[in-house]
Amino acid sequence: MSDLDRCQSILADLIAFPSVSSESNLSVIHYIADRLERAGARVEVLTDVSGTKANLFATLGPERAGGLVLSGHTDVVPVADQPWRSDPFKMVERDGRLYGRGTCDMKGFIATCLTKLDTLKAATCDHPIHFAFTHDEEVGCLGARDLVDVLKARDIRPAMALIGEPTQMRVIEGHKGCCEYTVTFTGAEGHGSAPEKGVNAIEYAVRYINRLLVLRQALIDRCPPGSRFDPPHTTINIGGLKGGHAHNVIAGKATLEWEMRPTSLADYDLVQRDLAQYVGDVLLPDMQAIAPQAEITTEVIGEVAGLTPMDENAARDLLYRLTGANTADVVPFGTEAGLFQEIGMSAVICGPGSIDQAHKPDEYVERDQLCQAMAVLDRLGETYGRHDRD
Ligand SMILES: [Zn+2]
């Protein structure tokens, strides 16, 4: 059986686990754990507090700092209401394409890693190769957040991370962050004929939105020259505003959904500081002057760290050597890479398949993309240990 056929068969197994983010991912994690263990890896399954989700961290080679992490997420987005031509959880091949939910995003990459375990193991005499397979990436990188905390707490210090999100094997060194918030305004209801006697939650939500729009312009104005992101600046989007009951009732509650995609930690900090100040110094005092119990609460739905392009990036340079590429791009979608960067590792994104197919009906990965990804892992096996990995 050729490596490609083996890879295809492993991928079919992975696709058959319907590990949608809302469901448990334990069965797919145990499948992966089993394959890694049989290849001689030390495997740890790290279950979350609910007991229904788990990350997997595994190591081939010596127990020491440095080395490379191959990383991917095991959850997939839902298929509900999507017009699929075939069962999304039963992989089928048509014209060199493998169709199924998660084929490109991103079980294809995991399948290539599992196919090449022997090659990778043979390369790890001096330096380890780790595997990090996470849960709940699609709903805010929740699993990876826990995993990097574990690495930090245990002082496990890999030097580099390769995140195999679908880039058609292009080398990617940056993306914006993605932060989503739901802000709830609680005012005081009253009769519509006497607006001054209540606290209209919608009106305060609108003032908050206006502040966001001022910030949005400020972020455009302070965009650093030469930014390679598209658009080049940090963005803010108002996604939803709900509240109120009827024409003649002062709205007692309003909820606002908005998101920010920061190009830098500095922009992120600016927005957080400004909003905290505006709420604390202006909006809340105004509301509580009329109704002391009025409040504004912010729920963080997800904060995915951005991956900041760096002049020095050992993981990117490693991928240059493995792929033959000599330039790296930035992408508009978020990944777990920024979380690894936050704990001092260099991180790069490169994986089989195209993001154009991700999250869509009839998601597919081309067999040729899996070949290319496995060729990169082969070259990693051949050259690992001959370059500075720590
Ligand atoms: Zn993904």
Tab-separated table of C-alpha atoms and ligand atoms in Angstrom:
chain	number	residue	atom	x	y	z
A	1	MET	CA	0.000	0.000	0.000
A	2	SER	CA	1.439	3.385	-0.944
A	3	ASP	CA	1.837	6.122	1.649
A	4	LEU	CA	-0.865	8.093	-0.109
A	5	ASP	CA	-3.294	5.184	0.097
A	6	ARG	CA	-2.465	4.701	3.788
A	7	CYS	CA	-2.929	8.411	4.394
A	8	GLN	CA	-6.264	8.334	2.575
A	9	SER	CA	-7.427	5.398	4.667
A	10	ILE	CA	-6.419	7.136	7.943
A	11	LEU	CA	-8.172	10.295	6.779
A	12	ALA	CA	-11.332	8.302	6.052
A	13	ASP	CA	-11.176	6.997	9.634
A	14	LEU	CA	-10.732	10.520	11.023
A	15	ILE	CA	-13.614	11.907	8.940
A	16	ALA	CA	-15.916	9.170	10.251
A	17	PHE	CA	-15.676	10.695	13.753
A	18	PRO	CA	-18.251	13.524	13.631
A	19	SER	CA	-16.196	15.721	15.948
A	20	VAL	CA	-18.262	18.888	15.488
A	21	SER	CA	-17.223	21.445	18.125
A	22	SER	CA	-20.540	21.096	19.962
A	23	GLU	CA	-19.915	17.343	20.444
A	24	SER	CA	-17.301	15.308	22.308
A	25	ASN	CA	-13.980	14.763	20.514
A	26	LEU	CA	-12.845	11.912	22.783
A	27	SER	CA	-13.233	9.120	20.241
A	28	VAL	CA	-11.138	10.830	17.572
A	29	ILE	CA	-8.518	11.761	20.187
A	30	HIS	CA	-8.286	8.140	21.340
A	31	TYR	CA	-7.925	6.959	17.753
A	32	ILE	CA	-5.016	9.370	17.242
A	33	ALA	CA	-3.511	8.453	20.637
A	34	ASP	CA	-3.581	4.779	19.723
A	35	ARG	CA	-1.712	5.350	16.457
A	36	LEU	CA	0.898	7.515	18.166
A	37	GLU	CA	1.406	4.997	20.964
A	38	ARG	CA	1.867	2.161	18.524
A	39	ALA	CA	4.584	4.242	16.833
A	40	GLY	CA	6.388	4.584	20.149
A	41	ALA	CA	5.334	8.091	21.129
A	42	ARG	CA	4.720	9.115	24.725
A	43	VAL	CA	1.114	10.243	24.646
A	44	GLU	CA	-0.926	12.240	27.071
A	45	VAL	CA	-4.657	12.807	26.726
A	46	LEU	CA	-5.575	15.956	28.626
A	47	THR	CA	-9.287	16.020	29.359
A	48	ASP	CA	-11.036	19.333	30.044
A	49	VAL	CA	-13.211	20.045	33.098
A	50	SER	CA	-16.368	18.823	31.353
A	51	GLY	CA	-14.753	15.426	30.745
A	52	THR	CA	-16.151	15.379	27.196
A	53	LYS	CA	-13.317	17.179	25.412
A	54	ALA	CA	-9.617	16.504	25.298
A	55	ASN	CA	-6.343	17.755	23.916
A	56	LEU	CA	-3.586	15.351	23.024
A	57	PHE	CA	0.096	16.044	23.549
A	58	ALA	CA	2.611	13.469	22.403
A	59	THR	CA	6.368	13.276	21.978
A	60	LEU	CA	8.718	11.258	19.812
A	61	GLY	CA	12.382	11.368	20.771
A	62	PRO	CA	14.218	12.637	23.816
A	63	GLU	CA	12.690	14.412	26.775
A	64	ARG	CA	14.333	17.799	26.428
A	65	ALA	CA	13.683	21.421	25.525
A	66	GLY	CA	13.633	22.594	21.927
A	67	GLY	CA	12.269	20.712	18.977
A	68	LEU	CA	9.205	21.125	16.855
A	69	VAL	CA	5.476	20.827	17.571
A	70	LEU	CA	3.196	19.604	14.787
A	71	SER	CA	-0.177	21.041	15.666
A	72	GLY	CA	-3.752	20.741	14.506
A	73	HIS	CA	-7.319	20.829	15.792
A	74	THR	CA	-9.601	17.804	15.876
A	75	ASP	CA	-12.943	19.617	15.876
A	76	VAL	CA	-14.875	20.511	12.740
A	77	VAL	CA	-17.611	23.007	11.958
A	78	PRO	CA	-21.255	21.864	11.729
A	79	VAL	CA	-22.877	20.564	8.555
A	80	ALA	CA	-26.450	21.485	9.471
A	81	ASP	CA	-28.400	23.129	6.641
A	82	GLN	CA	-25.566	22.660	4.155
A	83	PRO	CA	-26.392	20.996	0.820
A	84	TRP	CA	-23.831	18.148	0.675
A	85	ARG	CA	-23.738	15.810	-2.339
A	86	SER	CA	-22.759	12.918	-0.058
A	87	ASP	CA	-22.623	12.032	3.651
A	88	PRO	CA	-20.153	14.562	5.121
A	89	PHE	CA	-18.870	11.995	7.641
A	90	LYS	CA	-18.218	9.261	5.099
A	91	MET	CA	-15.255	10.277	2.980
A	92	VAL	CA	-15.599	9.737	-0.748
A	93	GLU	CA	-13.159	10.253	-3.615
A	94	ARG	CA	-14.144	11.962	-6.842
A	95	ASP	CA	-11.596	13.064	-9.462
A	96	GLY	CA	-8.604	13.074	-7.131
A	97	ARG	CA	-10.491	14.980	-4.465
A	98	LEU	CA	-11.405	13.563	-1.076
A	99	TYR	CA	-14.739	14.905	0.140
A	100	GLY	CA	-15.861	15.045	3.767
A	101	ARG	CA	-16.257	17.432	6.711
A	102	GLY	CA	-12.765	18.193	7.987
A	103	THR	CA	-10.833	16.873	4.997
A	104	CYS	CA	-9.044	20.203	4.532
A	105	ASP	CA	-9.855	21.862	7.885
A	106	MET	CA	-7.866	20.097	9.192
A	107	LYS	CA	-7.869	16.369	9.529
A	108	GLY	CA	-5.938	16.058	6.254
A	109	PHE	CA	-2.855	17.438	7.967
A	110	ILE	CA	-3.362	15.153	10.986
A	111	ALA	CA	-3.628	12.163	8.628
A	112	THR	CA	-0.311	13.045	6.955
A	113	CYS	CA	1.382	13.249	10.375
A	114	LEU	CA	-0.034	9.870	11.406
A	115	THR	CA	1.100	8.330	8.112
A	116	LYS	CA	4.678	9.536	8.551
A	117	LEU	CA	5.239	8.614	12.202
A	118	ASP	CA	8.013	6.089	11.462
A	119	THR	CA	9.900	8.608	9.311
A	120	LEU	CA	9.551	11.277	11.978
A	121	LYS	CA	10.548	8.926	14.769
A	122	ALA	CA	13.749	7.946	12.984
A	123	ALA	CA	14.719	11.621	12.882
A	124	THR	CA	14.403	12.306	16.600
A	125	CYS	CA	17.704	10.979	18.033
A	126	ASP	CA	18.772	14.358	19.377
A	127	HIS	CA	15.688	16.513	19.398
A	128	PRO	CA	12.035	15.759	20.051
A	129	ILE	CA	9.115	16.116	17.692
A	130	HIS	CA	5.876	16.831	19.540
A	131	PHE	CA	2.266	16.557	18.452
A	132	ALA	CA	-0.455	18.849	19.739
A	133	PHE	CA	-3.978	17.965	18.649
A	134	THR	CA	-6.625	20.140	20.236
A	135	HIS	CA	-10.368	20.523	20.786
A	136	ASP	CA	-12.626	23.512	20.168
A	137	GLU	CA	-10.466	25.512	17.794
A	138	GLU	CA	-13.478	26.506	15.721
A	139	VAL	CA	-15.176	28.133	18.702
A	140	GLY	CA	-12.286	30.310	19.873
A	141	CYS	CA	-9.171	28.140	20.231
A	142	LEU	CA	-10.330	26.975	23.674
A	143	GLY	CA	-8.354	23.733	23.681
A	144	ALA	CA	-5.082	25.269	22.500
A	145	ARG	CA	-5.370	27.902	25.222
A	146	ASP	CA	-5.461	25.139	27.861
A	147	LEU	CA	-2.676	23.257	26.132
A	148	VAL	CA	-0.222	26.156	26.093
A	149	ASP	CA	-1.024	26.685	29.788
A	150	VAL	CA	-0.028	23.064	30.443
A	151	LEU	CA	3.202	23.498	28.461
A	152	LYS	CA	3.998	26.627	30.458
A	153	ALA	CA	3.118	25.056	33.813
A	154	ARG	CA	5.271	22.010	33.148
A	155	ASP	CA	8.089	24.021	31.631
A	156	ILE	CA	7.913	22.054	28.392
A	157	ARG	CA	9.693	24.355	25.983
A	158	PRO	CA	9.500	23.361	22.339
A	159	ALA	CA	11.210	25.903	20.085
A	160	MET	CA	8.926	25.861	17.066
A	161	ALA	CA	5.371	25.102	16.041
A	162	LEU	CA	3.998	24.151	12.645
A	163	ILE	CA	0.232	24.554	12.433
A	164	GLY	CA	-1.127	22.568	9.494
A	165	GLU	CA	-4.177	24.694	8.665
A	166	PRO	CA	-5.014	24.585	4.952
A	167	THR	CA	-2.729	26.984	3.060
A	168	GLN	CA	-2.211	24.888	-0.074
A	169	MET	CA	1.235	24.287	1.412
A	170	ARG	CA	2.136	27.979	1.193
A	171	VAL	CA	4.215	29.248	4.107
A	172	ILE	CA	2.217	31.679	6.260
A	173	GLU	CA	3.834	33.843	8.922
A	174	GLY	CA	1.022	36.092	10.089
A	175	HIS	CA	-2.661	36.671	10.626
A	176	LYS	CA	-4.814	39.050	12.599
A	177	GLY	CA	-6.333	38.148	15.928
A	178	CYS	CA	-10.086	37.662	16.277
A	179	CYS	CA	-11.906	38.832	19.382
A	180	GLU	CA	-15.657	38.516	19.867
A	181	TYR	CA	-17.713	40.098	22.612
A	182	THR	CA	-21.297	40.244	23.788
A	183	VAL	CA	-22.048	43.342	25.850
A	184	THR	CA	-25.225	43.365	27.918
A	185	PHE	CA	-26.738	46.683	29.011
A	186	THR	CA	-29.162	46.502	31.914
A	187	GLY	CA	-31.129	49.700	32.426
A	188	ALA	CA	-34.485	50.379	34.045
A	189	GLU	CA	-37.815	49.898	32.304
A	190	GLY	CA	-40.592	52.440	32.478
A	191	HIS	CA	-43.455	54.004	30.580
A	192	GLY	CA	-42.582	55.407	27.183
A	193	SER	CA	-44.282	58.677	28.063
A	194	ALA	CA	-41.576	59.459	30.650
A	195	PRO	CA	-38.210	58.536	29.157
A	196	GLU	CA	-36.285	60.487	31.808
A	197	LYS	CA	-37.609	58.242	34.590
A	198	GLY	CA	-36.033	55.075	33.202
A	199	VAL	CA	-32.657	54.023	31.850
A	200	ASN	CA	-32.992	53.073	28.228
A	201	ALA	CA	-30.574	50.199	27.645
A	202	ILE	CA	-30.753	50.539	23.855
A	203	GLU	CA	-29.745	54.193	24.013
A	204	TYR	CA	-26.658	53.284	26.063
A	205	ALA	CA	-25.861	50.466	23.666
A	206	VAL	CA	-26.016	53.004	20.828
A	207	ARG	CA	-23.618	55.329	22.646
A	208	TYR	CA	-21.270	52.361	23.089
A	209	ILE	CA	-21.574	51.596	19.368
A	210	ASN	CA	-20.745	55.196	18.551
A	211	ARG	CA	-17.607	54.861	20.652
A	212	LEU	CA	-16.691	51.720	18.703
A	213	LEU	CA	-17.109	53.633	15.450
A	214	VAL	CA	-14.794	56.392	16.712
A	215	LEU	CA	-12.272	53.720	17.672
A	216	ARG	CA	-12.674	52.087	14.280
A	217	GLN	CA	-11.581	55.308	12.589
A	218	ALA	CA	-8.710	55.781	15.066
A	219	LEU	CA	-7.458	52.299	14.224
A	220	ILE	CA	-7.493	53.138	10.507
A	221	ASP	CA	-5.604	56.370	11.205
A	222	ARG	CA	-2.885	54.628	13.221
A	223	CYS	CA	-2.335	51.774	10.745
A	224	PRO	CA	1.424	51.214	10.484
A	225	PRO	CA	2.826	51.884	6.999
A	226	GLY	CA	3.801	48.703	5.171
A	227	SER	CA	1.234	46.505	6.917
A	228	ARG	CA	0.680	43.406	4.782
A	229	PHE	CA	-2.755	42.608	6.139
A	230	ASP	CA	-5.901	43.074	4.044
A	231	PRO	CA	-7.335	45.463	5.044
A	232	PRO	CA	-4.053	46.735	6.499
A	233	HIS	CA	-5.525	48.015	9.779
A	234	THR	CA	-7.313	46.570	12.785
A	235	THR	CA	-11.048	46.267	12.098
A	236	ILE	CA	-14.155	46.526	14.263
A	237	ASN	CA	-17.533	45.127	13.212
A	238	ILE	CA	-20.942	45.561	14.821
A	239	GLY	CA	-22.612	42.172	14.421
A	240	GLY	CA	-25.909	42.502	16.262
A	241	LEU	CA	-28.033	44.646	18.542
A	242	LYS	CA	-31.115	43.314	20.275
A	243	GLY	CA	-33.283	44.807	22.949
A	244	GLY	CA	-36.569	46.280	24.063
A	245	HIS	CA	-40.171	45.074	24.112
A	246	ALA	CA	-42.574	47.560	22.533
A	247	HIS	CA	-42.994	51.069	21.136
A	248	ASN	CA	-44.182	52.539	24.418
A	249	VAL	CA	-41.842	50.835	26.913
A	250	ILE	CA	-38.414	52.115	27.931
A	251	ALA	CA	-36.025	49.353	26.914
A	252	GLY	CA	-34.641	47.723	30.054
A	253	LYS	CA	-32.194	45.410	28.346
A	254	ALA	CA	-30.031	45.399	25.256
A	255	THR	CA	-27.327	43.082	24.020
A	256	LEU	CA	-24.669	44.058	21.550
A	257	GLU	CA	-22.494	41.632	19.606
A	258	TRP	CA	-19.296	42.956	18.085
A	259	GLU	CA	-15.873	41.798	17.009
A	260	MET	CA	-12.391	43.190	16.551
A	261	ARG	CA	-9.572	41.795	14.403
A	262	PRO	CA	-6.402	43.347	15.758
A	263	THR	CA	-3.179	43.502	13.763
A	264	SER	CA	-1.161	43.983	16.950
A	265	LEU	CA	-1.335	43.604	20.696
A	266	ALA	CA	-0.991	47.404	20.948
A	267	ASP	CA	-4.241	47.958	19.023
A	268	TYR	CA	-5.965	45.338	21.146
A	269	ASP	CA	-4.803	47.109	24.329
A	270	LEU	CA	-5.857	50.517	23.011
A	271	VAL	CA	-9.421	49.369	22.372
A	272	GLN	CA	-9.716	47.538	25.697
A	273	ARG	CA	-8.393	50.504	27.675
A	274	ASP	CA	-10.549	53.038	25.873
A	275	LEU	CA	-13.751	51.056	26.290
A	276	ALA	CA	-13.099	50.286	29.967
A	277	GLN	CA	-12.564	53.993	30.576
A	278	TYR	CA	-15.617	55.078	28.592
A	279	VAL	CA	-17.847	52.611	30.408
A	280	GLY	CA	-16.398	53.348	33.844
A	281	ASP	CA	-16.184	57.143	33.573
A	282	VAL	CA	-19.126	58.038	31.349
A	283	LEU	CA	-21.782	55.434	30.554
A	284	LEU	CA	-22.146	53.706	33.926
A	285	PRO	CA	-22.223	56.912	36.011
A	286	ASP	CA	-24.909	58.295	33.668
A	287	MET	CA	-26.990	55.130	33.990
A	288	GLN	CA	-26.543	54.715	37.727
A	289	ALA	CA	-27.422	58.338	38.439
A	290	ILE	CA	-30.983	57.308	37.556
A	291	ALA	CA	-30.971	53.606	38.477
A	292	PRO	CA	-28.178	52.488	40.845
A	293	GLN	CA	-28.660	48.837	39.868
A	294	ALA	CA	-27.967	49.533	36.162
A	295	GLU	CA	-24.977	47.738	34.733
A	296	ILE	CA	-22.916	46.895	31.677
A	297	THR	CA	-21.333	43.470	31.454
A	298	THR	CA	-18.993	42.177	28.770
A	299	GLU	CA	-18.787	38.501	27.933
A	300	VAL	CA	-15.708	37.384	26.032
A	301	ILE	CA	-16.952	34.918	23.412
A	302	GLY	CA	-13.476	34.229	22.098
A	303	GLU	CA	-10.115	35.937	21.840
A	304	VAL	CA	-7.889	34.314	19.250
A	305	ALA	CA	-4.396	35.727	19.406
A	306	GLY	CA	-2.949	37.090	16.187
A	307	LEU	CA	0.249	35.725	14.675
A	308	THR	CA	2.586	38.680	14.336
A	309	PRO	CA	5.040	38.471	11.417
A	310	MET	CA	8.568	38.567	12.881
A	311	ASP	CA	11.932	39.345	11.300
A	312	GLU	CA	13.356	36.288	13.027
A	313	ASN	CA	11.214	33.178	12.825
A	314	ALA	CA	12.977	29.800	13.035
A	315	ALA	CA	9.786	27.863	12.256
A	316	ARG	CA	9.245	29.869	9.066
A	317	ASP	CA	12.869	29.384	8.053
A	318	LEU	CA	12.543	25.632	8.655
A	319	LEU	CA	9.494	25.562	6.350
A	320	TYR	CA	11.422	27.518	3.724
A	321	ARG	CA	13.998	24.710	3.712
A	322	LEU	CA	11.341	21.986	3.655
A	323	THR	CA	9.112	23.469	0.950
A	324	GLY	CA	11.656	25.355	-1.147
A	325	ALA	CA	9.655	28.545	-0.690
A	326	ASN	CA	11.503	31.790	-0.057
A	327	THR	CA	8.643	34.112	0.819
A	328	ALA	CA	5.899	33.919	3.396
A	329	ASP	CA	2.435	35.439	3.269
A	330	VAL	CA	-0.195	36.592	5.734
A	331	VAL	CA	-3.781	35.289	5.696
A	332	PRO	CA	-7.157	36.718	6.705
A	333	PHE	CA	-8.204	33.771	8.898
A	334	GLY	CA	-7.232	32.998	12.492
A	335	THR	CA	-5.416	29.923	13.827
A	336	GLU	CA	-3.882	28.605	17.044
A	337	ALA	CA	-0.427	29.802	15.947
A	338	GLY	CA	-0.580	33.061	17.905
A	339	LEU	CA	-1.027	31.163	21.169
A	340	PHE	CA	2.261	29.334	20.608
A	341	GLN	CA	3.919	32.627	19.711
A	342	GLU	CA	2.634	34.109	22.963
A	343	ILE	CA	4.634	31.579	24.996
A	344	GLY	CA	7.834	32.419	23.188
A	345	MET	CA	7.875	29.842	20.412
A	346	SER	CA	8.331	30.626	16.753
A	347	ALA	CA	5.291	29.584	14.751
A	348	VAL	CA	4.394	29.084	11.125
A	349	ILE	CA	1.307	27.865	9.275
A	350	CYS	CA	1.526	25.469	6.337
A	351	GLY	CA	-0.840	22.651	5.479
A	352	PRO	CA	-2.661	20.743	2.751
A	353	GLY	CA	-5.905	21.901	1.177
A	354	SER	CA	-7.405	25.324	0.596
A	355	ILE	CA	-9.204	27.541	3.083
A	356	ASP	CA	-11.665	28.220	0.234
A	357	GLN	CA	-13.129	24.759	0.876
A	358	ALA	CA	-13.143	25.020	4.669
A	359	HIS	CA	-16.507	25.318	6.446
A	360	LYS	CA	-18.383	24.816	3.143
A	361	PRO	CA	-20.590	22.009	1.857
A	362	ASP	CA	-18.635	19.451	-0.166
A	363	GLU	CA	-15.406	20.351	1.649
A	364	TYR	CA	-12.519	18.500	0.038
A	365	VAL	CA	-8.763	18.090	-0.022
A	366	GLU	CA	-6.908	17.048	-3.155
A	367	ARG	CA	-4.885	13.846	-2.954
A	368	ASP	CA	-2.019	15.796	-4.474
A	369	GLN	CA	-2.067	18.199	-1.526
A	370	LEU	CA	-1.675	15.278	0.873
A	371	CYS	CA	1.294	14.087	-1.243
A	372	GLN	CA	2.908	17.494	-0.970
A	373	ALA	CA	2.364	17.602	2.779
A	374	MET	CA	3.887	14.147	3.206
A	375	ALA	CA	6.876	15.154	1.062
A	376	VAL	CA	7.482	18.018	3.493
A	377	LEU	CA	7.357	15.589	6.432
A	378	ASP	CA	9.775	13.278	4.574
A	379	ARG	CA	12.199	16.153	4.128
A	380	LEU	CA	11.719	17.051	7.785
A	381	GLY	CA	12.717	13.486	8.615
A	382	GLU	CA	15.800	13.680	6.405
A	383	THR	CA	17.057	17.034	7.634
A	384	TYR	CA	15.866	17.193	11.245
A	385	GLY	CA	18.814	17.340	13.578
A	386	ARG	CA	21.076	19.047	11.037
A	387	HIS	CA	19.780	22.521	11.747
A	388	ASP	CA	19.380	24.653	14.794
A	389	ARG	CA	16.156	23.565	16.377
A	390	ASP	CA	16.642	25.117	19.782
B	1	ZN	ZN	-9.050	24.995	11.040
